[in-house]
Amino acid sequence: MTKFTTILGIESSCDDTSAAVVRDGILLSNVIAGQDVHKAYGGVVPELASRAHQSNIIPVVDEAIKRAGINKNEIDAISFTRGPGLLGSLLVGTSFAKGLSLSLNIPLIDVNHLQGHVLSHFIIEHNKPKDVPLFPHLCLLISGGHTQIIKVNSPLKMEVIGTTIDDAAGEAFDKGAKVLGLEYPGGPLIDKLAEEGNPLSFMFTKPKIAELNFSFSGLKTSFLYFIRDNIAINPDFIEQQKNNLCASLQQTIVDILIDKIIKAVKITGIKEVTLSGGVSANSEIRKQFTELSLKNNWKIHIPSFNFTTDNAAMIAVAGYFKFKQNLFASHDVAPIARFEL
Ligand code: KG4
Ligand code: ZN
């Protein structure tokens, strides 16, 4: 009988508790429990996030095993997100993974969350064959916590060639949304409202940052001051211009991202490019990135929506790559809030 390799992945770095099962590289289940508790606060409250992970982790893992149609004794290894992320949140997933690995007597695999996002393109769903990126390729990783351009030499060898010097692209969306009085996370709401707006209505300054690095904090401040100044003249400014404001802010963020990825392709000569992370769910970046690839003859990979934001499928896939190379963690492994690639 063929022996399968079955990996249970666990993700708990921010405000999503997720568990997934991957067998021989094929995704069998991926369960995600979000946390609505943060909406009222306009951002993730770390203390509340760790408590919610505590409540969610057992039912989420149970459900992932059930949906995969396996027995827990068939799991060969447990991969978990070690960082970067919120320490209290990471501790829940890490401790749970350790406990389960001891009780099932199977190895533990630590995964860098960013590596997980990069490898989300290698998540293959049952009966849905797809092209995976070749190596080397470039990954534009855009999320709530990170904005990076990564040269991916192999599944486990990655080089960051550009990064944000302040805020991440997702923060630019979320903080802009907060100024407009929208709920957290504001990225998806801006995307929706922008559909009815004109992206050329307002101009916001774009940063002049060297090489492949990014900056979004200047945009955040100029957007805030612009809104304040206009409200002083017209108190209904936001209501009257909401769609145009969303479209213009979104366009500015997309322009900043596109400009740097064009530079990265030019510098490295690598024309195979992927998008990853929560912000890659944005309809405008997906559209413009696709147009760009057609114009310049790039081979691109855009993740399916399920795998843009945080999920354990990407952690299980990364775990599978590490398993094949016998890269295991010891039981004294501790989470790391700031964990470089
Ligand atoms: O990857 P992710 O789930 O978490 C981190 O690792 O940070 O990304 C979350 C980020 C949030 O900032 C959220 O607003 C943003 O992704 N996001 C979007 C969209 N969907 C999620 N931003 C713009 N447009 C979207 N459609
Ligand atoms: Zn993430």
PDB file of C-alpha atoms in Angstrom, residues 100-291:
ATOM      1  CA  LEU A 100      -0.802  17.661  19.601  1.00  0.00           C
ATOM      2  CA  SER A 101       2.604  16.646  18.244  1.00  0.00           C
ATOM      3  CA  LEU A 102       3.526  15.181  21.637  1.00  0.00           C
ATOM      4  CA  SER A 103       0.235  13.376  22.063  1.00  0.00           C
ATOM      5  CA  LEU A 104       0.328  11.900  18.519  1.00  0.00           C
ATOM      6  CA  ASN A 105       4.100  11.376  18.695  1.00  0.00           C
ATOM      7  CA  ILE A 106       4.717  13.050  15.324  1.00  0.00           C
ATOM      8  CA  PRO A 107       7.166  15.788  14.284  1.00  0.00           C
ATOM      9  CA  LEU A 108       6.603  19.507  14.475  1.00  0.00           C
ATOM     10  CA  ILE A 109       7.450  21.906  11.626  1.00  0.00           C
ATOM     11  CA  ASP A 110       7.778  25.658  12.143  1.00  0.00           C
ATOM     12  CA  VAL A 111       6.779  27.896   9.230  1.00  0.00           C
ATOM     13  CA  ASN A 112       7.427  31.564   8.581  1.00  0.00           C
ATOM     14  CA  HIS A 113       4.057  33.164   7.826  1.00  0.00           C
ATOM     15  CA  LEU A 114       5.550  35.151   4.922  1.00  0.00           C
ATOM     16  CA  GLN A 115       6.981  32.001   3.393  1.00  0.00           C
ATOM     17  CA  GLY A 116       3.448  30.595   3.688  1.00  0.00           C
ATOM     18  CA  HIS A 117       1.998  33.514   1.689  1.00  0.00           C
ATOM     19  CA  VAL A 118       4.694  33.116  -0.991  1.00  0.00           C
ATOM     20  CA  LEU A 119       3.984  29.371  -1.221  1.00  0.00           C
ATOM     21  CA  SER A 120       0.207  29.868  -1.380  1.00  0.00           C
ATOM     22  CA  HIS A 121       0.618  29.437  -5.155  1.00  0.00           C
ATOM     23  CA  PHE A 122       1.539  25.816  -4.527  1.00  0.00           C
ATOM     24  CA  ILE A 123      -1.784  24.999  -2.854  1.00  0.00           C
ATOM     25  CA  ILE A 124      -3.387  22.468  -5.167  1.00  0.00           C
ATOM     26  CA  GLU A 125      -7.033  21.701  -4.578  1.00  0.00           C
ATOM     27  CA  HIS A 126      -8.500  18.272  -5.198  1.00  0.00           C
ATOM     28  CA  ASN A 127      -9.596  17.890  -8.852  1.00  0.00           C
ATOM     29  CA  LYS A 128      -8.403  21.404  -9.731  1.00  0.00           C
ATOM     30  CA  PRO A 129      -5.027  21.011 -11.442  1.00  0.00           C
ATOM     31  CA  LYS A 130      -3.153  24.253 -12.064  1.00  0.00           C
ATOM     32  CA  ASP A 131       0.155  25.709 -13.176  1.00  0.00           C
ATOM     33  CA  VAL A 132       2.505  26.403 -10.293  1.00  0.00           C
ATOM     34  CA  PRO A 133       5.221  29.094 -10.568  1.00  0.00           C
ATOM     35  CA  LEU A 134       8.643  28.078 -11.847  1.00  0.00           C
ATOM     36  CA  PHE A 135      11.871  29.087 -10.067  1.00  0.00           C
ATOM     37  CA  PRO A 136      13.233  31.646  -9.799  1.00  0.00           C
ATOM     38  CA  HIS A 137      10.202  33.908  -9.709  1.00  0.00           C
ATOM     39  CA  LEU A 138       9.310  37.211  -8.083  1.00  0.00           C
ATOM     40  CA  CYS A 139       6.546  37.532  -5.501  1.00  0.00           C
ATOM     41  CA  LEU A 140       4.847  40.814  -4.674  1.00  0.00           C
ATOM     42  CA  LEU A 141       3.672  40.066  -1.143  1.00  0.00           C
ATOM     43  CA  ILE A 142       1.088  42.618  -0.052  1.00  0.00           C
ATOM     44  CA  SER A 143      -0.743  42.130   3.228  1.00  0.00           C
ATOM     45  CA  GLY A 144      -1.899  43.958   6.326  1.00  0.00           C
ATOM     46  CA  GLY A 145       1.500  43.594   7.961  1.00  0.00           C
ATOM     47  CA  HIS A 146       3.932  43.372   5.030  1.00  0.00           C
ATOM     48  CA  THR A 147       4.766  44.758   1.626  1.00  0.00           C
ATOM     49  CA  GLN A 148       7.730  43.071   0.025  1.00  0.00           C
ATOM     50  CA  ILE A 149       9.185  42.009  -3.282  1.00  0.00           C
ATOM     51  CA  ILE A 150      10.744  38.590  -2.875  1.00  0.00           C
ATOM     52  CA  LYS A 151      13.016  36.696  -5.237  1.00  0.00           C
ATOM     53  CA  VAL A 152      11.961  33.087  -4.794  1.00  0.00           C
ATOM     54  CA  ASN A 153      14.859  30.831  -5.789  1.00  0.00           C
ATOM     55  CA  SER A 154      13.280  27.579  -4.597  1.00  0.00           C
ATOM     56  CA  PRO A 155      10.421  26.635  -2.220  1.00  0.00           C
ATOM     57  CA  LEU A 156      12.607  27.277   0.806  1.00  0.00           C
ATOM     58  CA  LYS A 157      15.168  29.787  -0.508  1.00  0.00           C
ATOM     59  CA  MET A 158      13.837  33.327  -0.702  1.00  0.00           C
ATOM     60  CA  GLU A 159      15.499  36.744  -0.819  1.00  0.00           C
ATOM     61  CA  VAL A 160      13.711  39.974   0.076  1.00  0.00           C
ATOM     62  CA  ILE A 161      14.767  42.515  -2.575  1.00  0.00           C
ATOM     63  CA  GLY A 162      12.371  45.306  -1.613  1.00  0.00           C
ATOM     64  CA  THR A 163      10.370  46.125   1.487  1.00  0.00           C
ATOM     65  CA  THR A 164       8.309  48.889   3.074  1.00  0.00           C
ATOM     66  CA  ILE A 165      10.187  51.314   5.260  1.00  0.00           C
ATOM     67  CA  ASP A 166       7.016  52.127   7.255  1.00  0.00           C
ATOM     68  CA  ASP A 167       3.401  50.998   6.736  1.00  0.00           C
ATOM     69  CA  ALA A 168       2.236  48.037   4.676  1.00  0.00           C
ATOM     70  CA  ALA A 169      -0.089  48.364   1.672  1.00  0.00           C
ATOM     71  CA  GLY A 170      -2.930  46.769   3.677  1.00  0.00           C
ATOM     72  CA  GLU A 171      -2.451  49.369   6.413  1.00  0.00           C
ATOM     73  CA  ALA A 172      -2.735  52.128   3.815  1.00  0.00           C
ATOM     74  CA  PHE A 173      -6.133  50.672   2.836  1.00  0.00           C
ATOM     75  CA  ASP A 174      -7.256  50.060   6.427  1.00  0.00           C
ATOM     76  CA  LYS A 175      -6.124  53.427   7.822  1.00  0.00           C
ATOM     77  CA  GLY A 176      -7.583  55.285   4.843  1.00  0.00           C
ATOM     78  CA  ALA A 177     -10.850  53.438   5.413  1.00  0.00           C
ATOM     79  CA  LYS A 178     -10.824  54.390   9.089  1.00  0.00           C
ATOM     80  CA  VAL A 179     -10.528  58.087   8.161  1.00  0.00           C
ATOM     81  CA  LEU A 180     -13.629  57.584   5.992  1.00  0.00           C
ATOM     82  CA  GLY A 181     -15.477  56.024   8.931  1.00  0.00           C
ATOM     83  CA  LEU A 182     -15.486  52.508   7.431  1.00  0.00           C
ATOM     84  CA  GLU A 183     -15.244  49.323   9.531  1.00  0.00           C
ATOM     85  CA  TYR A 184     -12.062  47.266   9.974  1.00  0.00           C
ATOM     86  CA  PRO A 185     -10.694  45.737   7.787  1.00  0.00           C
ATOM     87  CA  GLY A 186     -11.335  48.547   5.354  1.00  0.00           C
ATOM     88  CA  GLY A 187      -9.488  47.105   2.325  1.00  0.00           C
ATOM     89  CA  PRO A 188     -12.413  45.047   0.993  1.00  0.00           C
ATOM     90  CA  LEU A 189     -14.856  47.945   1.606  1.00  0.00           C
ATOM     91  CA  ILE A 190     -12.674  50.438  -0.275  1.00  0.00           C
ATOM     92  CA  ASP A 191     -12.448  47.935  -3.125  1.00  0.00           C
ATOM     93  CA  LYS A 192     -16.263  47.675  -3.236  1.00  0.00           C
ATOM     94  CA  LEU A 193     -17.009  51.420  -3.000  1.00  0.00           C
ATOM     95  CA  ALA A 194     -14.275  52.235  -5.544  1.00  0.00           C
ATOM     96  CA  GLU A 195     -16.231  50.325  -8.206  1.00  0.00           C
ATOM     97  CA  GLU A 196     -18.657  53.255  -8.402  1.00  0.00           C
ATOM     98  CA  GLY A 197     -16.006  55.976  -8.127  1.00  0.00           C
ATOM     99  CA  ASN A 198     -13.672  57.831 -10.476  1.00  0.00           C
ATOM    100  CA  PRO A 199      -9.995  57.075  -9.692  1.00  0.00           C
ATOM    101  CA  LEU A 200      -8.928  60.384 -11.223  1.00  0.00           C
ATOM    102  CA  SER A 201     -11.122  62.539  -8.949  1.00  0.00           C
ATOM    103  CA  PHE A 202      -8.357  63.335  -6.469  1.00  0.00           C
ATOM    104  CA  MET A 203      -4.563  63.214  -6.621  1.00  0.00           C
ATOM    105  CA  PHE A 204      -2.518  62.119  -3.626  1.00  0.00           C
ATOM    106  CA  THR A 205       1.236  62.422  -3.427  1.00  0.00           C
ATOM    107  CA  LYS A 206       3.274  59.336  -4.192  1.00  0.00           C
ATOM    108  CA  PRO A 207       6.467  58.637  -2.236  1.00  0.00           C
ATOM    109  CA  LYS A 208       9.905  58.915  -3.798  1.00  0.00           C
ATOM    110  CA  ILE A 209      11.686  55.958  -2.261  1.00  0.00           C
ATOM    111  CA  ALA A 210      14.929  54.518  -3.571  1.00  0.00           C
ATOM    112  CA  GLU A 211      15.222  51.229  -5.429  1.00  0.00           C
ATOM    113  CA  LEU A 212      12.614  48.560  -4.706  1.00  0.00           C
ATOM    114  CA  ASN A 213      11.487  49.824  -1.304  1.00  0.00           C
ATOM    115  CA  PHE A 214       8.026  51.155  -0.478  1.00  0.00           C
ATOM    116  CA  SER A 215       6.556  53.789   1.824  1.00  0.00           C
ATOM    117  CA  PHE A 216       2.891  54.342   2.633  1.00  0.00           C
ATOM    118  CA  SER A 217       2.918  56.531   5.748  1.00  0.00           C
ATOM    119  CA  GLY A 218       3.131  59.805   3.764  1.00  0.00           C
ATOM    120  CA  LEU A 219       0.072  58.810   1.756  1.00  0.00           C
ATOM    121  CA  LYS A 220      -1.824  58.023   4.962  1.00  0.00           C
ATOM    122  CA  THR A 221      -1.007  61.478   6.401  1.00  0.00           C
ATOM    123  CA  SER A 222      -1.756  63.397   3.216  1.00  0.00           C
ATOM    124  CA  PHE A 223      -5.086  61.554   2.870  1.00  0.00           C
ATOM    125  CA  LEU A 224      -5.981  62.411   6.483  1.00  0.00           C
ATOM    126  CA  TYR A 225      -5.115  66.127   6.057  1.00  0.00           C
ATOM    127  CA  PHE A 226      -6.911  66.312   2.721  1.00  0.00           C
ATOM    128  CA  ILE A 227     -10.110  64.952   4.311  1.00  0.00           C
ATOM    129  CA  ARG A 228      -9.784  67.250   7.352  1.00  0.00           C
ATOM    130  CA  ASP A 229      -9.312  70.351   5.180  1.00  0.00           C
ATOM    131  CA  ASN A 230     -12.286  69.505   3.016  1.00  0.00           C
ATOM    132  CA  ILE A 231     -14.572  68.667   5.935  1.00  0.00           C
ATOM    133  CA  ALA A 232     -13.755  72.103   7.390  1.00  0.00           C
ATOM    134  CA  ILE A 233     -15.242  73.619   4.216  1.00  0.00           C
ATOM    135  CA  ASN A 234     -18.014  71.081   3.648  1.00  0.00           C
ATOM    136  CA  PRO A 235     -19.069  68.803   6.553  1.00  0.00           C
ATOM    137  CA  ASP A 236     -20.727  66.373   4.090  1.00  0.00           C
ATOM    138  CA  PHE A 237     -17.562  66.000   1.994  1.00  0.00           C
ATOM    139  CA  ILE A 238     -16.973  62.315   2.863  1.00  0.00           C
ATOM    140  CA  GLU A 239     -20.583  61.288   2.253  1.00  0.00           C
ATOM    141  CA  GLN A 240     -20.763  63.153  -1.067  1.00  0.00           C
ATOM    142  CA  GLN A 241     -17.387  61.934  -2.349  1.00  0.00           C
ATOM    143  CA  LYS A 242     -17.012  58.522  -0.689  1.00  0.00           C
ATOM    144  CA  ASN A 243     -16.811  56.440  -3.882  1.00  0.00           C
ATOM    145  CA  ASN A 244     -14.433  58.884  -5.593  1.00  0.00           C
ATOM    146  CA  LEU A 245     -12.223  59.039  -2.495  1.00  0.00           C
ATOM    147  CA  CYS A 246     -12.054  55.243  -2.327  1.00  0.00           C
ATOM    148  CA  ALA A 247     -11.278  54.932  -6.057  1.00  0.00           C
ATOM    149  CA  SER A 248      -8.566  57.627  -5.917  1.00  0.00           C
ATOM    150  CA  LEU A 249      -6.889  56.221  -2.795  1.00  0.00           C
ATOM    151  CA  GLN A 250      -6.990  52.702  -4.227  1.00  0.00           C
ATOM    152  CA  GLN A 251      -5.512  53.886  -7.529  1.00  0.00           C
ATOM    153  CA  THR A 252      -2.641  55.633  -5.728  1.00  0.00           C
ATOM    154  CA  ILE A 253      -1.792  52.469  -3.761  1.00  0.00           C
ATOM    155  CA  VAL A 254      -1.999  50.328  -6.908  1.00  0.00           C
ATOM    156  CA  ASP A 255       0.254  52.776  -8.823  1.00  0.00           C
ATOM    157  CA  ILE A 256       2.900  52.615  -6.066  1.00  0.00           C
ATOM    158  CA  LEU A 257       2.872  48.797  -6.133  1.00  0.00           C
ATOM    159  CA  ILE A 258       2.874  48.462  -9.927  1.00  0.00           C
ATOM    160  CA  ASP A 259       5.722  50.950 -10.329  1.00  0.00           C
ATOM    161  CA  LYS A 260       8.004  48.871  -8.076  1.00  0.00           C
ATOM    162  CA  ILE A 261       7.175  45.508  -9.582  1.00  0.00           C
ATOM    163  CA  ILE A 262       7.981  46.876 -13.042  1.00  0.00           C
ATOM    164  CA  LYS A 263      11.363  48.010 -11.653  1.00  0.00           C
ATOM    165  CA  ALA A 264      11.965  44.617 -10.014  1.00  0.00           C
ATOM    166  CA  VAL A 265      11.367  42.760 -13.283  1.00  0.00           C
ATOM    167  CA  LYS A 266      13.716  45.160 -15.060  1.00  0.00           C
ATOM    168  CA  ILE A 267      16.490  44.780 -12.455  1.00  0.00           C
ATOM    169  CA  THR A 268      16.304  40.994 -12.073  1.00  0.00           C
ATOM    170  CA  GLY A 269      15.283  40.054 -15.612  1.00  0.00           C
ATOM    171  CA  ILE A 270      12.780  37.595 -14.066  1.00  0.00           C
ATOM    172  CA  LYS A 271       9.448  37.693 -15.901  1.00  0.00           C
ATOM    173  CA  GLU A 272       7.536  35.155 -13.837  1.00  0.00           C
ATOM    174  CA  VAL A 273       5.692  37.093 -11.123  1.00  0.00           C
ATOM    175  CA  THR A 274       3.189  36.169  -8.415  1.00  0.00           C
ATOM    176  CA  LEU A 275       0.889  38.233  -6.190  1.00  0.00           C
ATOM    177  CA  SER A 276       0.296  37.111  -2.604  1.00  0.00           C
ATOM    178  CA  GLY A 277      -1.228  38.279   0.670  1.00  0.00           C
ATOM    179  CA  GLY A 278      -4.537  39.842   1.679  1.00  0.00           C
ATOM    180  CA  VAL A 279      -4.246  42.897  -0.587  1.00  0.00           C
ATOM    181  CA  SER A 280      -3.890  40.627  -3.634  1.00  0.00           C
ATOM    182  CA  ALA A 281      -7.668  40.132  -3.267  1.00  0.00           C
ATOM    183  CA  ASN A 282      -8.047  43.728  -4.479  1.00  0.00           C
ATOM    184  CA  SER A 283      -9.881  43.795  -7.807  1.00  0.00           C
ATOM    185  CA  GLU A 284      -7.960  46.771  -9.212  1.00  0.00           C
ATOM    186  CA  ILE A 285      -4.491  45.363  -8.497  1.00  0.00           C
ATOM    187  CA  ARG A 286      -5.589  42.043 -10.018  1.00  0.00           C
ATOM    188  CA  LYS A 287      -6.898  43.802 -13.133  1.00  0.00           C
ATOM    189  CA  GLN A 288      -3.916  46.107 -13.647  1.00  0.00           C
ATOM    190  CA  PHE A 289      -1.397  43.378 -12.884  1.00  0.00           C
ATOM    191  CA  THR A 290      -3.042  41.173 -15.521  1.00  0.00           C
ATOM    192  CA  GLU A 291      -3.028  43.991 -18.110  1.00  0.00           C
TER     193      GLU A 291
END
